[in-house]
Every structure is written in structure tokens, then in C-alpha cells.
Short mmCIF file of C-alpha atoms and ligand atoms in Angstrom, two decimals:
data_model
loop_
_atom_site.label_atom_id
_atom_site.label_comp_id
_atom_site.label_asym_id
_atom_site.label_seq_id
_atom_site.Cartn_x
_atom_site.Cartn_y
_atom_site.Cartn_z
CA UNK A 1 -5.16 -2.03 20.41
CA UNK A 2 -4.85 -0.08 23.41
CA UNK A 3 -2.82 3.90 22.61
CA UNK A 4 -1.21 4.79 26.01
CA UNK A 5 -0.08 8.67 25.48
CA UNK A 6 2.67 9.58 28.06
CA UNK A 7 4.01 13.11 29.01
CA UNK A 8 7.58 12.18 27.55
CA UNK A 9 9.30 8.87 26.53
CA UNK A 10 10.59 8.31 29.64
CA UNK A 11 7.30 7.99 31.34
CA UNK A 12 5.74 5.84 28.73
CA UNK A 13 9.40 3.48 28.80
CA UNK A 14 8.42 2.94 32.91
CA UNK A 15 4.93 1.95 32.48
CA UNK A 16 6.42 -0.54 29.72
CA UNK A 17 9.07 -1.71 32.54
CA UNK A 18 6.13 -2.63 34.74
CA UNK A 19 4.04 -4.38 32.56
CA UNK A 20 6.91 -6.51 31.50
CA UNK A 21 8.07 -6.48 35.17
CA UNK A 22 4.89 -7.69 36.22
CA UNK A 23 5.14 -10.76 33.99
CA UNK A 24 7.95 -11.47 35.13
CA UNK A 25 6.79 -11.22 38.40
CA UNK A 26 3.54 -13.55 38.07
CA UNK A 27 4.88 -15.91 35.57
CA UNK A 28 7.78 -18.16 37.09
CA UNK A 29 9.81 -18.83 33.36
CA UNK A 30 8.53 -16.08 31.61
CA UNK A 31 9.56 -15.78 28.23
CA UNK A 32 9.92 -12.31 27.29
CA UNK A 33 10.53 -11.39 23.42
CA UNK A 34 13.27 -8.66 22.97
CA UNK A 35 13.75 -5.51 20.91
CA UNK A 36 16.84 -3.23 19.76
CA UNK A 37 17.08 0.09 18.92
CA UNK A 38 17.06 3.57 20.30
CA UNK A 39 13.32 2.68 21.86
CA UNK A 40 13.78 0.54 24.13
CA UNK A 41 16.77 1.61 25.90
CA UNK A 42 15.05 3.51 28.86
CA UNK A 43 12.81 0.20 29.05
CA UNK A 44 15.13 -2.00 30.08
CA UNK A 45 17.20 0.99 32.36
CA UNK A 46 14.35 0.96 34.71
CA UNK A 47 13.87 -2.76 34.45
CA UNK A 48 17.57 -2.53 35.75
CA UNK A 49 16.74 -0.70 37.99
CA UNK A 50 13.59 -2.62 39.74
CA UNK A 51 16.22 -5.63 40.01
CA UNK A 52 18.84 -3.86 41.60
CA UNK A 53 16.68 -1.79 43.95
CA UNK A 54 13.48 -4.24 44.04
CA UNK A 55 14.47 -7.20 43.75
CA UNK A 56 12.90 -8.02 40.11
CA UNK A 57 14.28 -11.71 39.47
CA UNK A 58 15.16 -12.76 36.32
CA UNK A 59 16.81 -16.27 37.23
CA UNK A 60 14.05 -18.35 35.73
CA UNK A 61 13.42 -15.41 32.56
CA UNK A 62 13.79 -17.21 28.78
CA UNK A 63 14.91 -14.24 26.35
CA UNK A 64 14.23 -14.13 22.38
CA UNK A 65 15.75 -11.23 20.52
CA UNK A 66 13.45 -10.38 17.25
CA UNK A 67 16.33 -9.91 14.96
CA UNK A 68 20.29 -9.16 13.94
CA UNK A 69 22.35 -8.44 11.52
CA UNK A 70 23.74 -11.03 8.94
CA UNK A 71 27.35 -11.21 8.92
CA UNK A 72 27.80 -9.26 12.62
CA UNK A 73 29.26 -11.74 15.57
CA UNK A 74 28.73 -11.17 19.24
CA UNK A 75 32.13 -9.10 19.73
CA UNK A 76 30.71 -6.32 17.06
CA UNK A 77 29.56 -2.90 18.61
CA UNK A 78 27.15 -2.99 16.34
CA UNK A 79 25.36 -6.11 16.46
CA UNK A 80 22.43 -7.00 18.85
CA UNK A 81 23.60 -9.33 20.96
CA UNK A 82 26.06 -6.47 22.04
CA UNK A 83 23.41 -4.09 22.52
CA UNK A 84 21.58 -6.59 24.63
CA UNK A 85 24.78 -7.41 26.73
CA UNK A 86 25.12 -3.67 27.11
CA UNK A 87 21.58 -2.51 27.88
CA UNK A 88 20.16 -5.71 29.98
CA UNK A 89 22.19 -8.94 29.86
CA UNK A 90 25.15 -7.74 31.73
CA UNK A 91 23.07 -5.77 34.27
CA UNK A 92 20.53 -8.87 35.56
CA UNK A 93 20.31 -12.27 36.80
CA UNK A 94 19.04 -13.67 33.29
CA UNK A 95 20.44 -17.23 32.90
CA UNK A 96 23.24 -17.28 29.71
CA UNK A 97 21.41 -20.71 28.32
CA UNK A 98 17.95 -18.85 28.33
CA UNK A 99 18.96 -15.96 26.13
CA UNK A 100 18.38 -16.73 22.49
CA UNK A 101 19.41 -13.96 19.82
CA UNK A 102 19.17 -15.11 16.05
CA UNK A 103 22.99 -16.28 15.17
CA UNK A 104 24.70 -13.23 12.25
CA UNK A 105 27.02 -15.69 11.69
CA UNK A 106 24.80 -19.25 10.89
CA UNK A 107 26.29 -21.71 7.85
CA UNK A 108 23.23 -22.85 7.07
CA UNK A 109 20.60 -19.69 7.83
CA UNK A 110 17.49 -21.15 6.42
CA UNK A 111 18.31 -24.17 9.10
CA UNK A 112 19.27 -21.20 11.50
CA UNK A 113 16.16 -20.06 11.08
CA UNK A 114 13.99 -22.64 11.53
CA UNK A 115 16.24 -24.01 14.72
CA UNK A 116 15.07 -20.48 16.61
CA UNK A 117 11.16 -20.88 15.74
CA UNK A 118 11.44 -24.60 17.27
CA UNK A 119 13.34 -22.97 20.21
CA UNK A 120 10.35 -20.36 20.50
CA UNK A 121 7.49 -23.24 20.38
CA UNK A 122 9.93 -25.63 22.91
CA UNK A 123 10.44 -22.84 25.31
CA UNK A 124 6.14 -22.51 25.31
CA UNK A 125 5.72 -19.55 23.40
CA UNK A 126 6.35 -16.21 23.77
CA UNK A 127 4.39 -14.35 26.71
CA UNK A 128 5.22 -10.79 26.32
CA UNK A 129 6.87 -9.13 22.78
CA UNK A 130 8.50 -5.00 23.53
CA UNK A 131 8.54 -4.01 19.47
CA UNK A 132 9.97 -0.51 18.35
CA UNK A 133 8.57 0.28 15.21
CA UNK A 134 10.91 1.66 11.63
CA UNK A 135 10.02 4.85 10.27
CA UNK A 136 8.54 2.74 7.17
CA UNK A 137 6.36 1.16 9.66
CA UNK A 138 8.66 -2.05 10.16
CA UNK A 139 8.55 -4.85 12.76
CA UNK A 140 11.59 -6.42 14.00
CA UNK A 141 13.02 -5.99 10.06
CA UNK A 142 9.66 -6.96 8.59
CA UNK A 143 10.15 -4.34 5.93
CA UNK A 144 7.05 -3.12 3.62
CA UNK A 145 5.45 -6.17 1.65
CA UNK A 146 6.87 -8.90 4.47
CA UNK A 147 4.78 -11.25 4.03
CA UNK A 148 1.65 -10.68 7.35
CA UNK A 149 2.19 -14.34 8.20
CA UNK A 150 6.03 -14.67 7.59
CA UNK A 151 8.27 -16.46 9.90
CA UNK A 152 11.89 -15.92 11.34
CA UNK A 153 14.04 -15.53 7.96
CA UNK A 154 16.40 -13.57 6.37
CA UNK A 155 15.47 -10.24 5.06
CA UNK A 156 17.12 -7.54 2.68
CA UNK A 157 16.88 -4.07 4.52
CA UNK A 158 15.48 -1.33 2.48
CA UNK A 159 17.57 2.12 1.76
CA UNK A 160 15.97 4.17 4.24
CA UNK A 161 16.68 1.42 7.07
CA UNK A 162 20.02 1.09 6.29
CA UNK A 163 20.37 4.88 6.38
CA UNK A 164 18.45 4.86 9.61
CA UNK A 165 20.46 2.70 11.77
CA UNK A 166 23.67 4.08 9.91
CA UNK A 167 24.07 6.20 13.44
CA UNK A 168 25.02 2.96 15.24
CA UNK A 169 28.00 2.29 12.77
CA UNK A 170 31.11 3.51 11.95
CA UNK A 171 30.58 4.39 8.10
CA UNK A 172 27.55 4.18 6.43
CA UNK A 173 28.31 1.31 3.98
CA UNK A 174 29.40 -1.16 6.81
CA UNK A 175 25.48 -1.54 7.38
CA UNK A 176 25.06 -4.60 6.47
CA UNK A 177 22.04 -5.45 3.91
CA UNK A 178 20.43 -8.91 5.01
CA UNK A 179 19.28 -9.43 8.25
CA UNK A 180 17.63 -12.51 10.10
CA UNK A 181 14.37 -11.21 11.62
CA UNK A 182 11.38 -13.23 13.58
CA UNK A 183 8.43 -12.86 10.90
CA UNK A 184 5.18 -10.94 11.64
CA UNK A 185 3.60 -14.25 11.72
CA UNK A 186 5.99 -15.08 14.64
CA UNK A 187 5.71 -11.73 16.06
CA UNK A 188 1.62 -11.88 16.28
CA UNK A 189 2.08 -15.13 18.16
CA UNK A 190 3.37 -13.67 21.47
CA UNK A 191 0.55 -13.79 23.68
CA UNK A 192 1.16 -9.84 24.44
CA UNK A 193 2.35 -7.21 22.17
CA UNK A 194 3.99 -3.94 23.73
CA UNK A 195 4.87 -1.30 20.71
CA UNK A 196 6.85 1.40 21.70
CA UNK A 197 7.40 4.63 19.66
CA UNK A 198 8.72 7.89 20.54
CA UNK A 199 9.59 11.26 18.56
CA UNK A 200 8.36 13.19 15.61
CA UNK A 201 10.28 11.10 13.64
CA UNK A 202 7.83 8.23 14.17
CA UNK A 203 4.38 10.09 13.86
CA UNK A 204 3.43 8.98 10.64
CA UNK A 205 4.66 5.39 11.21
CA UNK A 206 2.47 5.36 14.43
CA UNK A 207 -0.41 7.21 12.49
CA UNK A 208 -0.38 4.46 9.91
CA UNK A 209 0.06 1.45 12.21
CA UNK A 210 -3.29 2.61 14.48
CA UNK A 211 -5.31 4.30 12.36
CA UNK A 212 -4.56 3.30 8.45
CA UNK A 213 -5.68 0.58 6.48
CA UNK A 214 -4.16 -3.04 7.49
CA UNK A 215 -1.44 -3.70 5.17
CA UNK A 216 1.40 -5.36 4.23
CA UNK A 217 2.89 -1.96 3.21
CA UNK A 218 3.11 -0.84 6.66
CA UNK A 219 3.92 -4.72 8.73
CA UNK A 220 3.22 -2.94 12.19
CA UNK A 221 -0.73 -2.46 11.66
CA UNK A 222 -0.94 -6.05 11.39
CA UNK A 223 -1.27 -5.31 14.86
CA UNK A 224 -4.54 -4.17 14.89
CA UNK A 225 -5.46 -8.35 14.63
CA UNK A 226 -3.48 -8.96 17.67
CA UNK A 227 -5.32 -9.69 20.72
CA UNK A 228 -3.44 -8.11 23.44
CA UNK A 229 -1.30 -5.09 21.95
CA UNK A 230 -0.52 -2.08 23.32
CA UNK A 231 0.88 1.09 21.76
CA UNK A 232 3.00 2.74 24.01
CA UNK A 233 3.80 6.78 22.60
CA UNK A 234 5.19 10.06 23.56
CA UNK A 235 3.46 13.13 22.63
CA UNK A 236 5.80 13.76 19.48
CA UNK A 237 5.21 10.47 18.40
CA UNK A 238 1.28 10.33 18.86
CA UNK A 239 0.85 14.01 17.46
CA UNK A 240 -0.54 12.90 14.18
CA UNK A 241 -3.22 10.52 15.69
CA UNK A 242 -7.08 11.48 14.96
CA UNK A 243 -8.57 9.58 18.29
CA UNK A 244 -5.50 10.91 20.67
CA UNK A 245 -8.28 12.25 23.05
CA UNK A 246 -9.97 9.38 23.05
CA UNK A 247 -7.35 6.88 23.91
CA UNK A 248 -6.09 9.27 26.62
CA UNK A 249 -10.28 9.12 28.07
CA UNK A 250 -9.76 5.40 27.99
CA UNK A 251 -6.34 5.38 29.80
CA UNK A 252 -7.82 8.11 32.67
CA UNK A 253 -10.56 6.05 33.04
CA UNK A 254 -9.18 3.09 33.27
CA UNK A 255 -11.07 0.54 36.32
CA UNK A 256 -8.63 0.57 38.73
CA UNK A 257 -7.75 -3.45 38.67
CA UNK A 258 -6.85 -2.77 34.67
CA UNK A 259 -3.89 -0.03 35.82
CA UNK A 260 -0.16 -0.88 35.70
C1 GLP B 1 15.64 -1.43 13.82
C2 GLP B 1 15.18 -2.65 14.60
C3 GLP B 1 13.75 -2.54 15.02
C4 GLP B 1 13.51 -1.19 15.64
C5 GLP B 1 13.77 -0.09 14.65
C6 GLP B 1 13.56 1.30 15.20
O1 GLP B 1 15.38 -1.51 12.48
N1 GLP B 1 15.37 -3.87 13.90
O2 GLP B 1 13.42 -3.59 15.91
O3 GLP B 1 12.19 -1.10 16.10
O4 GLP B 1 15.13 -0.21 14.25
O5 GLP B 1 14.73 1.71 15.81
P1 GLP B 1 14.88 2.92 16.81
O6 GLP B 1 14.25 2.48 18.07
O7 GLP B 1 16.35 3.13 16.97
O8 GLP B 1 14.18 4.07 16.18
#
């Protein structure tokens, strides 16, 4: 895993713009695996922002969404695919046919479900995955005891999650309490990892994830087996880390053909 420690959220959300910029930039048909959330809003603002003032090019970019909400169509304010239309979609060149969010609304979910794995393998696998991370240390909505090598299914969202993303509802209660999520197994696939956490809120999460035990009890230090994953924090959010100096050494010493 490799801890990047910015100055403020902000900071750390740009260098996670460029690395998924640059991606995009080398790989003609990147696929690029998509998050929700608070997190990741300033992300994809300056990746808004490099294609409207440089040009970044999106026409040939293949989208996966990790997760939504069972039971919540396209038009709800609530659901991810109208987050994604809000924060990115609407603001880029990405092709309608390549953006692929798990369907709320499937007959047959199980079917559902498979249908989007096959449309991850077909599409050549995911090259770059942005994940924000739960306060209970979930993935996508791989709550505590998911399963390490799950794979996109439905899931039943535990209390504190529902109160969690309670802010982005109306009332409380309309959160719904199944959700379709990419599994971890799915998740550790991706042939890059970006984790993004910011805020006190998240300290122990983060704290868990890097430096506790890998378990099932906390789905986001499965990471620690992942190849290529970075941990992208804010100060608030890395405050309760025990090697913070020495990931910042490693990042300020970084050889200058590793920088982004
Ligand atoms: C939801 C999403 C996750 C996200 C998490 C944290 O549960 N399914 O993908 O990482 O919330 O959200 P926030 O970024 O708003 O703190």
C-alpha cells in the first residue's frame, strides 16, 4: 500500500484526478471503476476541470459504478446514477453505452448481478478503481463479514450505514436497506486501487484498513493484498496512523519518474 498524506482533502482529491487522468491519458479505452459519496466529489471536479480546460478526453473511457441502491431508479436524487450524472456524466465526453451503474430496479438481481461481472470481464477488466471507504471500514457496501472474495451481489446495509448516508435523503427511513454492490473479490481485481478518505470521521476506519489485522471485519484492509493500492488521506483522516512520518518520507522522496 502506498499512504499519500495531503495538506487538506482538496489537495489529496487533485493528485487522485491525475493519476486517474493519466490513465486515461495513456490508455486509449480505459476502464475506470467509479465511487459515490461525499469523497470523491472534488475528484471528479478537477477531472472536470482538466477536460474543459485541458483537453482530458473521455470519448473512448468505459465507466463501472461499484454500487446502488435497491429499489432507487435513475430519476431519484438519491440514487447513484444521479450522483454520477451530477458530479461527472453530465460534465464530460464519456460515451452513454460505456457507463455501466448496477440497475436498483433489476427483476431478476441475482441475474443482474452476474450480467455486470460479465460486462466487467468483456469490457477487459478494470484498470483503475477510486474507493471511499464507510466509517465501519466498508468497500463499495462490502459491510463487516462480506465475504474477502465476494462478488457483485446484493447486500443488507448495516444501522450505522444507513444512518450515515441518511444526509443524502429526505427522511431517514426512506434509506433503503439492500443494496447491489461489486464484491471485494471484484473490487481487488482492478489492476489499480485508489482509496480515498478524508476527515476525523474516518481516522479509525483508515487506522484499521493500513495498519490492523487483515479481516473480514473491516473489508477495506483486504487491501493490504492488493498489488497496486494507494491510500489517498487528509491530515484529519490520517491522524490516528502510527507510520504517518514514514509514509510522508516515502512520498518526499519519491524518484522523480514515480511522481504524479
Ligand atoms: C457509501 C458508498 C461507499 C462510500 C461510503 C463513504 O456507503 N457506498 O462507496 O465509500 O459511503 O461515503 P462518504 O464518502 O460520503 O463518506
Amino acid at each position: 500500500m502506498e499512504i499519500i498524506i495531503q495538506a487538506s482533502a482538496e489537495a489529496a482529491s487533485v493528485v487522485g484526478a491525475r493519476i486517474v487522468a493519466k490513465c486515461v491519458r495513456e490508455k486509449p479505452g480505459a476502464v475506470i471503476g467509479l465511487a459515490t459519496g461525499g469523497t470523491p466529489v472534488a475528484l471528479y471536479r478537477e477531472l472536470v476541470r482538466m477536460h474543459r480546460e485541458e483537453g482530458l478526453d473521455f470519448s473512448g473511457v468505459k465507466t463501472f459504478n461499484l454500487d446502488e441502491y435497491v429499489g432507487l431508479g435513475p430519476a431519484h436524487p438519491a440514487s447513484y446514477r444521479h450522483f454520477m450524472e451530477e458530479h461527472l456524466f453530465a460534465h464530460v465526453n464519456v460515451r452513454r453505452e460505456n457507463i455501466h451503474i448496477p440497475d436498483g430496479l433489476a427483476a431478476d438481481v441475482p441475474a443482474s448481478c452476474a450480467s455486470y461481472e460479465e460486462a466487467i470481464r468483456a469490457a477487459g477488466g478494470i484498470d483503475v478503481q477510486l474507493l471511499g471507504i464507510g466509517g465501519d471500514g466498508h468497500i463499495g457496501f462490502n459491510e463487516p463479514s462480506s465475504s474477502l472474495v465476494s462478488r457483485t451481489r446484493i447486500k443488507t446495509l448495516t444501522a450505522q450505514t444507513r444512518r450515515d448516508n441518511a444526509r443524502f435523503f429526505e427522511a431517514a427511513e426512506d434509506v433503503p436497506f439492500h443494496v447491489v454492490t461489486m464484491g471485494v473479490g471484484t473490487i481487488m481485481e482492478a489492476r489499480q486501487v485508489l482509496l480515498l478518505a478524508f476527515g476525523a470521521g474516518k481516522a479509525r476506519a483508515v487506522r484499521e484498513a493500513v495498519e490492523g489485522p487483515l479481516s473480514a471485519m473491516v473489508p477495506a484492509s483486504v487491501l493490504q493484498m492488493h498489488g497496486s493500492a494507494k491510500v489517498l488521506l487528509d491530515e484529519a483522516a490520517a491522524a490516528e496512523l502510527s507510520r504517518s512520518e514514514y509514509y510522508r518520507w516515502v512520498y518526499d522522496h519519491k524518484p522523480v519518474w514515480q511522481r504524479f
